CSV table of C-alpha atoms in Angstrom, one decimal:
chain,number,residue,atom,x,y,z
L,1,MET,CA,-0.1,-0.6,-0.2
L,2,ALA,CA,3.1,2.4,0.5
L,3,SER,CA,4.7,1.8,-2.9
L,4,TRP,CA,0.7,3.1,-4.4
L,5,PHE,CA,0.6,5.8,-1.2
L,6,ARG,CA,4.7,7.3,-2.7
L,7,ARG,CA,2.7,7.7,-6.4
L,8,SER,CA,0.1,9.7,-5.3
L,9,ARG,CA,3.8,12.6,-6.1
L,10,PRO,CA,3.5,11.4,-9.5
L,11,ARG,CA,6.1,14.1,-11.0
L,12,ALA,CA,9.5,13.0,-9.0
L,13,GLU,CA,8.7,10.0,-11.1
L,14,ALA,CA,7.6,12.0,-13.9
L,15,PRO,CA,10.5,10.5,-16.2
L,16,SER,CA,9.7,7.1,-15.1
L,17,LEU,CA,6.2,7.3,-15.6
L,18,THR,CA,5.7,6.5,-19.7
L,19,GLN,CA,8.0,3.8,-19.6
L,20,ARG,CA,5.6,2.3,-16.5
L,21,ASP,CA,2.6,2.7,-18.7
L,22,ALA,CA,4.0,1.4,-21.7
L,23,ALA,CA,5.0,-1.8,-19.6
L,24,VAL,CA,1.2,-1.5,-17.7
L,25,ALA,CA,0.0,-1.8,-21.2
L,26,ALA,CA,1.2,-4.9,-22.0
L,27,LEU,CA,0.7,-6.6,-18.4
L,28,ARG,CA,-2.6,-4.7,-17.9
L,29,VAL,CA,-3.8,-6.5,-15.2
L,30,ASP,CA,-7.2,-5.6,-14.6
L,31,LEU,CA,-9.4,-5.5,-10.7
L,32,ALA,CA,-11.8,-7.6,-12.0
L,33,GLU,CA,-11.2,-10.1,-9.2
L,34,LEU,CA,-11.3,-6.5,-6.8
L,35,THR,CA,-14.2,-5.3,-7.9
L,36,PRO,CA,-17.8,-5.6,-6.1
L,37,PRO,CA,-21.3,-7.6,-7.1
L,38,VAL,CA,-23.7,-5.7,-8.7
L,39,GLU,CA,-24.9,-5.0,-5.1
L,40,HIS,CA,-22.4,-2.8,-3.7
L,41,PHE,CA,-20.7,-1.9,-7.1
L,42,LEU,CA,-23.6,-0.1,-8.5
L,43,GLY,CA,-25.2,1.2,-5.2
L,44,GLN,CA,-22.3,3.1,-4.1
L,45,CYS,CA,-21.1,4.4,-7.7
L,46,ALA,CA,-25.0,5.2,-7.0
L,47,ALA,CA,-23.8,7.5,-4.0
L,48,LEU,CA,-20.9,8.8,-4.8
L,49,HIS,CA,-22.2,10.1,-8.4
L,50,MET,CA,-25.3,11.8,-6.3
L,51,THR,CA,-21.9,13.4,-4.6
L,52,PHE,CA,-20.5,14.7,-7.8
L,53,PHE,CA,-24.3,15.9,-8.6
L,54,GLU,CA,-23.7,18.2,-5.8
L,55,ALA,CA,-19.9,19.1,-5.8
L,56,LEU,CA,-21.1,20.7,-9.3
L,57,SER,CA,-24.4,22.1,-7.6
L,58,HIS,CA,-22.1,23.5,-4.9
L,59,ALA,CA,-19.7,25.0,-7.5
L,60,THR,CA,-22.7,26.6,-10.6
L,61,ALA,CA,-23.8,28.4,-7.4
L,62,ASN,CA,-21.0,30.0,-6.5
L,63,ALA,CA,-20.0,31.2,-10.0
L,64,PRO,CA,-19.1,33.9,-10.0
L,65,ARG,CA,-20.7,35.1,-14.1
L,66,ILE,CA,-23.7,33.8,-16.1
L,67,ALA,CA,-21.4,31.9,-18.4
L,68,ASP,CA,-19.2,30.2,-16.0
L,69,LYS,CA,-23.3,28.7,-14.8
L,70,ASP,CA,-24.7,28.5,-17.7
L,71,ALA,CA,-21.3,26.0,-18.3
L,72,LEU,CA,-21.2,24.5,-15.2
L,73,ALA,CA,-25.8,24.3,-14.7
L,74,ARG,CA,-25.0,22.0,-17.6
L,75,VAL,CA,-22.2,19.4,-15.9
L,76,CYS,CA,-24.7,19.0,-13.9
L,77,ASP,CA,-26.9,18.3,-16.7
L,78,ILE,CA,-25.4,15.5,-17.7
L,79,SER,CA,-23.4,14.7,-14.0
L,80,LEU,CA,-27.6,13.8,-13.3
L,81,ARG,CA,-27.9,11.9,-16.7
L,82,ARG,CA,-25.4,9.5,-15.6
L,83,TYR,CA,-25.9,9.3,-11.8
L,84,LEU,CA,-30.3,8.6,-13.2
L,85,ALA,CA,-28.7,6.3,-15.2
L,86,LEU,CA,-26.7,4.1,-12.4
L,87,VAL,CA,-30.7,4.6,-10.3
L,88,ALA,CA,-32.1,2.6,-13.7
L,89,GLU,CA,-29.7,0.3,-13.4
L,90,LEU,CA,-30.2,-0.6,-10.2
L,91,GLU,CA,-34.1,-1.3,-10.8
L,92,ARG,CA,-32.7,-2.9,-13.3
L,93,HIS,CA,-32.1,-5.5,-11.1
L,94,LYS,CA,-34.8,-5.1,-8.6
L,95,LEU,CA,-32.2,-3.5,-6.5
L,96,ASP,CA,-34.6,-0.7,-3.5
L,97,ARG,CA,-32.4,2.1,-4.4
L,98,THR,CA,-32.7,3.6,-1.2
L,99,ASP,CA,-31.1,-0.3,0.2
L,100,VAL,CA,-28.2,0.3,-2.3
L,101,MET,CA,-26.6,3.3,-1.3
L,102,GLU,CA,-27.2,4.5,2.2
L,103,PRO,CA,-24.7,2.4,3.5
L,104,HIS,CA,-22.7,3.6,1.2
L,105,LEU,CA,-23.6,7.6,2.3
L,106,ILE,CA,-21.8,8.6,4.7
L,107,GLY,CA,-18.6,7.8,3.1
L,108,VAL,CA,-19.0,9.2,0.6
L,109,GLU,CA,-20.1,12.3,2.0
L,110,GLU,CA,-17.0,13.1,4.2
L,111,PHE,CA,-15.4,11.9,0.8
L,112,GLU,CA,-17.5,15.1,-0.1
L,113,ARG,CA,-17.0,18.0,2.9
L,114,ARG,CA,-12.6,16.1,3.0
L,115,THR,CA,-12.6,17.4,-0.9
L,116,GLN,CA,-14.4,20.6,-1.2
L,117,GLY,CA,-12.5,23.3,-1.5
L,118,ALA,CA,-12.4,26.7,0.2
L,119,ASP,CA,-13.6,28.9,-2.9
L,120,TRP,CA,-15.2,28.8,-6.1
L,121,HIS,CA,-11.6,28.3,-8.1
L,122,GLU,CA,-11.0,25.3,-5.6
L,123,GLN,CA,-14.8,24.1,-5.9
L,124,VAL,CA,-13.8,23.6,-9.4
L,125,ALA,CA,-10.7,22.4,-9.6
L,126,SER,CA,-11.9,19.3,-7.0
L,127,ALA,CA,-14.7,18.3,-9.3
L,128,HIS,CA,-12.3,18.2,-12.5
L,129,VAL,CA,-9.8,16.0,-10.5
L,130,THR,CA,-11.8,13.7,-7.6
L,131,ILE,CA,-14.9,13.1,-11.4
L,132,GLY,CA,-11.5,12.9,-13.9
L,133,PHE,CA,-10.1,10.4,-11.5
L,134,LEU,CA,-13.3,8.4,-9.8
L,135,THR,CA,-14.5,7.7,-13.6
L,136,ASP,CA,-11.6,6.1,-15.1
L,137,PHE,CA,-10.5,4.3,-11.3
L,138,TRP,CA,-15.0,2.8,-12.0
L,139,MET,CA,-14.9,2.4,-15.2
L,140,ARG,CA,-11.6,0.7,-14.9
L,141,LEU,CA,-14.0,-1.4,-11.5
L,142,ALA,CA,-16.9,-2.3,-13.3
L,143,GLY,CA,-14.8,-4.2,-15.8
L,144,GLY,CA,-14.7,-6.8,-13.4
L,145,LEU,CA,-18.9,-6.7,-13.3
L,146,PRO,CA,-21.1,-9.5,-15.5
L,147,SER,CA,-22.7,-8.6,-18.5
L,148,PRO,CA,-25.3,-6.4,-19.4
L,149,THR,CA,-24.8,-4.5,-16.1
L,150,ARG,CA,-20.9,-4.0,-17.5
L,151,GLU,CA,-21.4,-2.1,-20.3
L,152,ALA,CA,-24.9,-0.7,-19.1
L,153,VAL,CA,-22.2,0.9,-16.1
L,154,GLN,CA,-19.7,1.2,-18.8
L,155,ALA,CA,-22.3,3.5,-20.8
L,156,ALA,CA,-23.7,5.2,-17.8
L,157,LEU,CA,-19.7,6.6,-16.9
L,158,SER,CA,-19.3,7.8,-20.4
L,159,GLU,CA,-22.7,10.0,-20.0
L,160,GLY,CA,-22.0,13.1,-22.2
L,161,ASP,CA,-18.1,15.5,-21.6
L,162,LEU,CA,-18.0,15.9,-17.7
L,163,GLN,CA,-14.3,16.9,-18.4
L,164,SER,CA,-13.5,19.6,-20.8
L,165,PRO,CA,-16.6,21.6,-19.7
L,166,MET,CA,-14.2,21.8,-15.2
L,167,HIS,CA,-10.8,22.9,-17.7
L,168,ARG,CA,-12.1,25.8,-20.1
L,169,ILE,CA,-13.5,27.4,-17.0
L,170,ILE,CA,-10.1,26.3,-14.0
L,171,GLU,CA,-7.8,27.4,-17.5
L,172,GLY,CA,-9.9,31.5,-18.3
L,173,GLN,CA,-9.4,30.8,-14.3
L,174,ILE,CA,-5.9,30.9,-14.3
L,175,ALA,CA,-5.8,33.1,-17.2
L,176,ALA,CA,-8.0,35.6,-15.5
L,177,ASN,CA,-5.7,35.3,-12.3
L,178,PRO,CA,-2.1,33.8,-12.9
L,179,ARG,CA,-1.6,34.1,-9.6
L,180,LEU,CA,-4.3,31.2,-9.4
L,181,SER,CA,-1.7,29.1,-10.8
L,182,SER,CA,0.3,28.1,-7.7
L,183,ARG,CA,-3.0,27.6,-5.3
L,184,LEU,CA,-4.7,25.4,-7.2
L,185,ALA,CA,-1.6,22.4,-8.2
L,186,LEU,CA,-0.9,22.2,-4.6
L,187,TRP,CA,-4.4,22.3,-3.9
L,188,CYS,CA,-4.6,19.9,-6.6
L,189,ARG,CA,-1.9,17.7,-4.9
L,190,ARG,CA,-3.9,18.1,-2.4
L,191,LEU,CA,-6.8,15.9,-3.5
L,192,VAL,CA,-5.1,13.1,-4.3
L,193,GLY,CA,-4.6,10.6,-1.5
L,194,ASP,CA,-8.4,11.6,0.0
L,195,THR,CA,-9.5,10.6,-4.4
L,196,MET,CA,-7.1,7.4,-3.7
L,197,LEU,CA,-8.3,6.5,-0.7
L,198,GLN,CA,-12.0,7.0,-2.2
L,199,ALA,CA,-11.4,4.7,-5.0
L,200,ARG,CA,-9.4,2.0,-3.1
L,201,SER,CA,-12.6,1.7,-0.3
L,202,ALA,CA,-14.9,0.2,-3.8
L,203,LEU,CA,-12.5,-2.8,-3.6
L,204,VAL,CA,-13.4,-5.9,-1.5
L,205,PHE,CA,-10.2,-8.0,-0.8
L,206,HIS,CA,-10.4,-11.8,0.2
L,207,GLY,CA,-7.3,-11.4,1.5
L,208,ASP,CA,-4.2,-12.6,-0.5
L,209,HIS,CA,-2.0,-9.0,0.2
L,210,ALA,CA,0.0,-10.1,-2.4
L,211,ARG,CA,-1.8,-10.5,-5.1
L,212,GLU,CA,-4.3,-7.9,-4.9
L,213,GLU,CA,-1.8,-5.0,-4.0
L,214,ALA,CA,0.0,-6.6,-7.1
L,215,GLN,CA,-3.1,-5.8,-8.3
L,216,ILE,CA,-4.1,-2.7,-7.8
L,217,GLU,CA,-0.1,-0.9,-7.9
L,218,PRO,CA,-0.2,-0.6,-11.7
L,219,VAL,CA,-3.5,1.0,-12.1
L,220,PHE,CA,-3.5,3.0,-10.0
L,221,THR,CA,-0.1,4.0,-11.5
L,222,GLU,CA,-2.0,4.6,-14.3
L,223,LEU,CA,-4.2,6.7,-12.7
L,224,ILE,CA,-2.2,9.5,-11.9
L,225,ALA,CA,-1.1,9.5,-15.0
L,226,ALA,CA,-4.0,10.1,-16.4
L,227,HIS,CA,-4.3,12.6,-13.8
L,228,THR,CA,-0.4,13.8,-14.3
L,229,ARG,CA,-1.8,15.1,-17.7
L,230,ARG,CA,-4.9,16.5,-16.4
L,231,MET,CA,-2.8,18.7,-14.5
L,232,ASP,CA,0.2,19.5,-16.8
L,233,ARG,CA,-2.6,20.6,-19.6
L,234,LEU,CA,-3.9,23.1,-16.8
L,235,GLY,CA,-0.4,23.4,-17.2
L,236,LEU,CA,-0.4,22.9,-13.0
L,237,THR,CA,2.5,20.8,-11.6
L,238,ALA,CA,0.9,17.3,-10.3
W,1,MET,CA,-49.8,49.0,-4.1
W,2,ALA,CA,-51.2,48.3,0.4
W,3,SER,CA,-53.9,46.3,-1.2
W,4,TRP,CA,-52.2,43.6,-2.4
W,5,PHE,CA,-49.9,44.1,-0.1
W,6,ARG,CA,-52.3,43.3,2.3
W,7,ARG,CA,-53.5,40.3,0.6
W,8,SER,CA,-50.5,38.4,1.7
W,9,ARG,CA,-52.8,36.9,4.5
W,10,PRO,CA,-55.3,35.5,2.8
W,11,ARG,CA,-57.3,33.2,5.6
W,12,ALA,CA,-57.9,36.3,7.2
W,13,GLU,CA,-60.5,37.2,4.0
W,14,ALA,CA,-60.3,33.1,2.5
W,15,PRO,CA,-64.6,33.5,3.0
W,16,SER,CA,-64.3,36.5,-0.2
W,17,LEU,CA,-61.4,35.0,-2.2
W,18,THR,CA,-64.2,32.7,-3.5
W,19,GLN,CA,-66.4,34.9,-4.9
W,20,ARG,CA,-63.2,37.3,-5.9
W,21,ASP,CA,-62.3,33.6,-7.9
W,22,ALA,CA,-65.4,33.8,-10.1
W,23,ALA,CA,-65.3,37.3,-10.6
W,24,VAL,CA,-61.9,38.4,-11.6
W,25,ALA,CA,-61.8,35.1,-13.8
W,26,ALA,CA,-65.4,37.3,-15.0
W,27,LEU,CA,-63.4,39.9,-15.9
W,28,ARG,CA,-59.9,38.7,-16.6
W,29,VAL,CA,-57.7,41.6,-16.9
W,30,ASP,CA,-54.2,39.6,-17.3
W,31,LEU,CA,-50.4,41.5,-17.2
W,32,ALA,CA,-49.8,42.1,-21.3
W,33,GLU,CA,-49.9,45.8,-21.3
W,34,LEU,CA,-46.6,45.4,-18.1
W,35,THR,CA,-45.2,42.2,-20.0
W,36,PRO,CA,-41.6,42.9,-20.7
W,37,PRO,CA,-39.4,43.1,-23.2
W,38,VAL,CA,-38.4,40.0,-25.5
W,39,GLU,CA,-35.1,40.0,-24.3
W,40,HIS,CA,-36.0,41.7,-20.6
W,41,PHE,CA,-38.5,38.2,-20.0
W,42,LEU,CA,-36.0,35.9,-20.9
W,43,GLY,CA,-33.5,37.7,-19.6
W,44,GLN,CA,-34.8,37.7,-15.9
W,45,CYS,CA,-37.2,35.0,-16.2
W,46,ALA,CA,-33.6,32.3,-17.3
W,47,ALA,CA,-31.7,33.7,-14.8
W,48,LEU,CA,-34.5,33.3,-11.8
W,49,HIS,CA,-34.2,29.7,-12.4
W,50,MET,CA,-31.2,29.2,-12.7
W,51,THR,CA,-32.0,30.4,-9.2
W,52,PHE,CA,-34.3,27.8,-8.4
W,53,PHE,CA,-32.0,25.0,-9.6
W,54,GLU,CA,-29.5,26.3,-7.2
W,55,ALA,CA,-31.8,26.3,-4.5
W,56,LEU,CA,-33.4,22.8,-5.6
W,57,SER,CA,-29.4,21.4,-5.2
W,58,HIS,CA,-29.1,23.0,-2.2
W,59,ALA,CA,-31.8,21.1,-0.6
W,60,THR,CA,-31.0,18.5,-2.9
W,61,ALA,CA,-27.9,18.4,-0.9
W,62,ASN,CA,-29.1,18.8,2.8
W,63,ALA,CA,-31.0,16.1,2.0
W,64,PRO,CA,-30.1,13.6,6.0
W,65,ARG,CA,-31.1,10.7,3.5
W,66,ILE,CA,-30.8,8.9,0.0
W,67,ALA,CA,-34.9,8.4,-0.9
W,68,ASP,CA,-35.2,12.8,-0.1
W,69,LYS,CA,-32.1,12.9,-2.1
W,70,ASP,CA,-32.7,10.9,-5.0
W,71,ALA,CA,-36.9,12.4,-5.1
W,72,LEU,CA,-35.0,15.9,-4.6
W,73,ALA,CA,-32.2,15.6,-7.7
W,74,ARG,CA,-35.3,14.5,-10.0
W,75,VAL,CA,-36.9,17.5,-9.4
W,76,CYS,CA,-33.2,19.2,-10.3
W,77,ASP,CA,-33.3,17.2,-13.2
W,78,ILE,CA,-37.3,19.3,-14.2
W,79,SER,CA,-35.9,23.4,-13.3
W,80,LEU,CA,-32.7,21.9,-14.6
W,81,ARG,CA,-34.6,21.4,-18.2
W,82,ARG,CA,-37.0,24.3,-18.1
W,83,TYR,CA,-33.8,26.5,-18.0
W,84,LEU,CA,-31.9,25.2,-20.3
W,85,ALA,CA,-35.5,25.3,-22.3
W,86,LEU,CA,-35.1,29.0,-21.7
W,87,VAL,CA,-31.7,29.3,-22.9
W,88,ALA,CA,-32.4,27.9,-25.7
W,89,GLU,CA,-35.7,30.4,-26.8
W,90,LEU,CA,-33.2,33.1,-25.8
W,91,GLU,CA,-30.5,31.5,-28.5
W,92,ARG,CA,-33.3,31.7,-31.5
W,93,HIS,CA,-33.8,35.0,-30.3
W,94,LYS,CA,-30.3,35.5,-31.3
W,95,LEU,CA,-30.1,36.4,-27.7
W,96,ASP,CA,-25.8,36.5,-26.1
W,97,ARG,CA,-27.0,34.6,-22.6
W,98,THR,CA,-24.4,36.3,-20.2
W,99,ASP,CA,-25.8,39.9,-22.2
W,100,VAL,CA,-29.3,39.4,-21.4
W,101,MET,CA,-28.6,37.3,-17.9
W,102,GLU,CA,-26.0,38.8,-16.1
W,103,PRO,CA,-28.2,42.2,-15.6
W,104,HIS,CA,-30.7,40.8,-13.0
W,105,LEU,CA,-28.1,38.6,-11.6
W,106,ILE,CA,-28.0,40.4,-8.4
W,107,GLY,CA,-31.3,40.8,-8.0
W,108,VAL,CA,-32.4,36.2,-8.5
W,109,GLU,CA,-29.0,35.3,-5.8
W,110,GLU,CA,-30.2,38.6,-3.5
W,111,PHE,CA,-33.7,37.0,-3.4
W,112,GLU,CA,-32.4,33.3,-3.1
W,113,ARG,CA,-30.2,34.6,0.3
W,114,ARG,CA,-33.8,36.6,1.2
W,115,THR,CA,-35.3,33.2,1.0
W,116,GLN,CA,-33.5,30.1,1.7
W,117,GLY,CA,-34.2,27.8,4.5
W,118,ALA,CA,-32.4,27.8,7.6
W,119,ASP,CA,-32.3,23.9,6.5
W,120,TRP,CA,-33.9,21.1,5.1
W,121,HIS,CA,-36.2,21.8,6.4
W,122,GLU,CA,-36.9,25.1,5.4
W,123,GLN,CA,-35.2,25.3,2.1
W,124,VAL,CA,-37.7,22.1,1.1
W,125,ALA,CA,-40.9,24.5,1.6
W,126,SER,CA,-38.7,27.5,1.0
W,127,ALA,CA,-39.1,26.2,-3.0
W,128,HIS,CA,-42.5,24.2,-2.7
W,129,VAL,CA,-43.5,27.9,-2.1
W,130,THR,CA,-41.4,30.7,-3.9
W,131,ILE,CA,-40.5,28.9,-7.5
W,132,GLY,CA,-44.6,27.7,-6.7
W,133,PHE,CA,-46.2,31.3,-7.1
W,134,LEU,CA,-43.4,32.7,-9.3
W,135,THR,CA,-43.6,29.8,-11.7
W,136,ASP,CA,-47.9,30.3,-11.8
W,137,PHE,CA,-46.9,34.1,-12.3
W,138,TRP,CA,-44.5,33.6,-15.0
W,139,MET,CA,-47.3,31.7,-16.9
W,140,ARG,CA,-48.9,34.4,-16.3
W,141,LEU,CA,-46.7,37.6,-17.6
W,142,ALA,CA,-45.9,35.0,-21.0
W,143,GLY,CA,-49.0,35.8,-21.6
W,144,GLY,CA,-47.8,39.4,-22.9
W,145,LEU,CA,-45.3,37.2,-25.1
W,146,PRO,CA,-45.6,37.3,-29.1
W,147,SER,CA,-45.8,34.5,-30.1
W,148,PRO,CA,-44.9,31.9,-30.7
W,149,THR,CA,-41.8,32.8,-28.0
W,150,ARG,CA,-45.3,32.8,-25.5
W,151,GLU,CA,-45.5,29.1,-26.5
W,152,ALA,CA,-42.4,28.1,-26.6
W,153,VAL,CA,-41.9,29.3,-22.5
W,154,GLN,CA,-45.5,28.2,-21.7
W,155,ALA,CA,-44.4,25.3,-22.8
W,156,ALA,CA,-40.6,25.4,-21.0
W,157,LEU,CA,-41.8,26.1,-17.3
W,158,SER,CA,-44.6,23.6,-17.9
W,159,GLU,CA,-42.3,20.8,-18.3
W,160,GLY,CA,-42.2,18.1,-16.0
W,161,ASP,CA,-43.5,18.1,-12.4
W,162,LEU,CA,-41.9,20.3,-9.7
W,163,GLN,CA,-44.4,20.4,-7.3
W,164,SER,CA,-46.0,17.3,-6.2
W,165,PRO,CA,-42.4,15.8,-5.3
W,166,MET,CA,-41.8,18.6,-3.1
W,167,HIS,CA,-45.4,17.7,-2.1
W,168,ARG,CA,-44.1,14.7,-1.3
W,169,ILE,CA,-41.8,15.6,0.8
W,170,ILE,CA,-42.7,18.1,3.1
W,171,GLU,CA,-45.9,16.1,3.7
W,172,GLY,CA,-43.6,13.6,4.9
W,173,GLN,CA,-41.3,16.2,6.8
W,174,ILE,CA,-44.4,16.6,8.8
W,175,ALA,CA,-45.5,13.5,9.2
W,176,ALA,CA,-41.8,12.5,10.6
W,177,ASN,CA,-42.6,15.3,13.0
W,178,PRO,CA,-46.2,17.5,13.9
W,179,ARG,CA,-44.3,20.1,15.8
W,180,LEU,CA,-42.8,21.1,12.6
W,181,SER,CA,-45.6,22.4,11.2
W,182,SER,CA,-46.5,25.4,12.9
W,183,ARG,CA,-42.3,26.1,12.6
W,184,LEU,CA,-42.7,26.2,8.5
W,185,ALA,CA,-46.5,28.2,9.0
W,186,LEU,CA,-44.7,31.1,9.8
W,187,TRP,CA,-41.6,30.4,7.0
W,188,CYS,CA,-44.1,29.9,4.6
W,189,ARG,CA,-46.4,33.1,5.3
W,190,ARG,CA,-42.5,34.8,5.7
W,191,LEU,CA,-41.3,33.9,2.4
W,192,VAL,CA,-44.7,35.3,0.7
W,193,GLY,CA,-44.4,38.9,0.6
W,194,ASP,CA,-40.0,38.7,-0.3
W,195,THR,CA,-41.4,36.6,-3.6
W,196,MET,CA,-44.6,38.7,-4.5
W,197,LEU,CA,-41.7,42.2,-4.7
W,198,GLN,CA,-39.3,39.7,-6.4
W,199,ALA,CA,-42.2,39.0,-9.3
W,200,ARG,CA,-43.4,42.8,-9.4
W,201,SER,CA,-39.4,43.5,-10.4
W,202,ALA,CA,-40.5,41.5,-13.2
W,203,LEU,CA,-42.8,44.2,-15.0
W,204,VAL,CA,-42.7,47.1,-16.7
W,205,PHE,CA,-44.8,50.1,-16.2
W,206,HIS,CA,-45.5,53.2,-18.5
W,207,GLY,CA,-46.8,54.7,-15.8
W,208,ASP,CA,-51.0,55.0,-15.1
W,209,HIS,CA,-50.4,54.0,-11.9
W,210,ALA,CA,-54.6,53.9,-11.0
W,211,ARG,CA,-55.0,51.3,-14.2
W,212,GLU,CA,-51.6,49.5,-13.8
W,213,GLU,CA,-52.7,49.0,-10.2
W,214,ALA,CA,-55.8,47.4,-11.1
W,215,GLN,CA,-54.3,45.2,-13.6
W,216,ILE,CA,-51.6,44.0,-11.0
W,217,GLU,CA,-54.6,43.6,-8.5
W,218,PRO,CA,-56.3,40.5,-9.2
W,219,VAL,CA,-53.5,38.4,-10.9
W,220,PHE,CA,-52.3,39.2,-7.5
W,221,THR,CA,-55.5,38.1,-5.4
W,222,GLU,CA,-55.3,34.4,-7.7
W,223,LEU,CA,-51.2,34.0,-7.0
W,224,ILE,CA,-52.2,34.1,-3.3
W,225,ALA,CA,-55.5,31.8,-3.6
W,226,ALA,CA,-53.3,29.5,-5.3
W,227,HIS,CA,-50.7,30.4,-2.6
W,228,THR,CA,-53.3,29.4,0.0
W,229,ARG,CA,-54.7,25.9,-1.8
W,230,ARG,CA,-51.4,25.2,-2.2
W,231,MET,CA,-50.7,25.2,2.3
W,232,ASP,CA,-54.3,23.9,2.4
W,233,ARG,CA,-53.0,21.1,1.2
W,234,LEU,CA,-50.6,20.5,3.4
W,235,GLY,CA,-51.6,21.1,5.9
W,236,LEU,CA,-50.8,24.8,7.1
W,237,THR,CA,-52.0,27.9,7.7
W,238,ALA,CA,-50.7,30.9,5.4
């Protein structure tokens, strides 16, 4: 576990990441064995998407200008589409949404509380980083679900484009106020630990510690690499 | 003006309201002469609907249980549909959304701030009362728009059913905690003044004071009667 936590500071290791990426792609170990049962998966994933919607709508309300409010409202709309699609899948399985989502509520709300920024700039950055990372993670985790749930979940999580509008808003914020970039870089780095813990909380361990960590590590390495690229595109140090 | 402010306590006048309703329906003076130009109408109405979405999503985030969160998220979805339909109409007129909405932002946000409740119960009640009243008002005001904008706006404001889910949530809150009803009754009465001022701020006056007040009064009387019926259905004193 310590080994992937060290990777929460990928910049220091950046030169080796590209090589690692290639190596990892070749050996690609997926998370199938650690994927929770359908009920647990859909319950936690839907509860998490509820908090994504809440964080995004909070950022919408705090946006000072109409252009950003409008752009964020459309992002909220996409996040609601994803949430509703997950609940629809849950109902296709004849699962009660309250029964399966409620047990995950405290965990996802604690995560939302820890990663909520102090102002509008940090709130948008948080949504961009945490939703980006966790969507990548849950897409990957869905690979371990049986068909056709796997396809339904992956379609739900692919609906719309959440990331580009948030990227453009953050880009605009930094252009208007270049001093913001060092604060946002620190804030986004700060988010990675909680985000990885949130991801890890979905995994189901069976007891073979060494084997399980060997499955997790390359996945988190890739997710951190994707995070680093997201930050790089904003000119932020990850 | 004093005359319709007194009607913010329609209960005392309830016996005469039904008679008045009939009389008003016969003489139905609409607000056409006081309806703002298309640009002003769409700008303020869309900005107001943005704050409806914000207030509803705030109530969603504060809901303690998944069942209520889920129901409110669906209400948020409807409010977003209405907002997006208004912005689409605005774009059909080749109007820039920022240009036409921004001038109304301070006013609608001040209204949102004044009518935001102290806790989740008051937040849902606020949304139910203010959105109910103002949707009735803007539907009526849209009657003064030229076709086909009138029909487009009325279709946007009719999309989905916002009120029934909120009614059911408040009903559930009161059933679980009967003491809540007197606090919510006072809170809802408290909201009527600000809500009527918000409605009135959309009207365009031309200077014929007596004639204009004569047009406004029966409309507000009807809107207050609808508000009273909404409260009555919840067992609350309006």
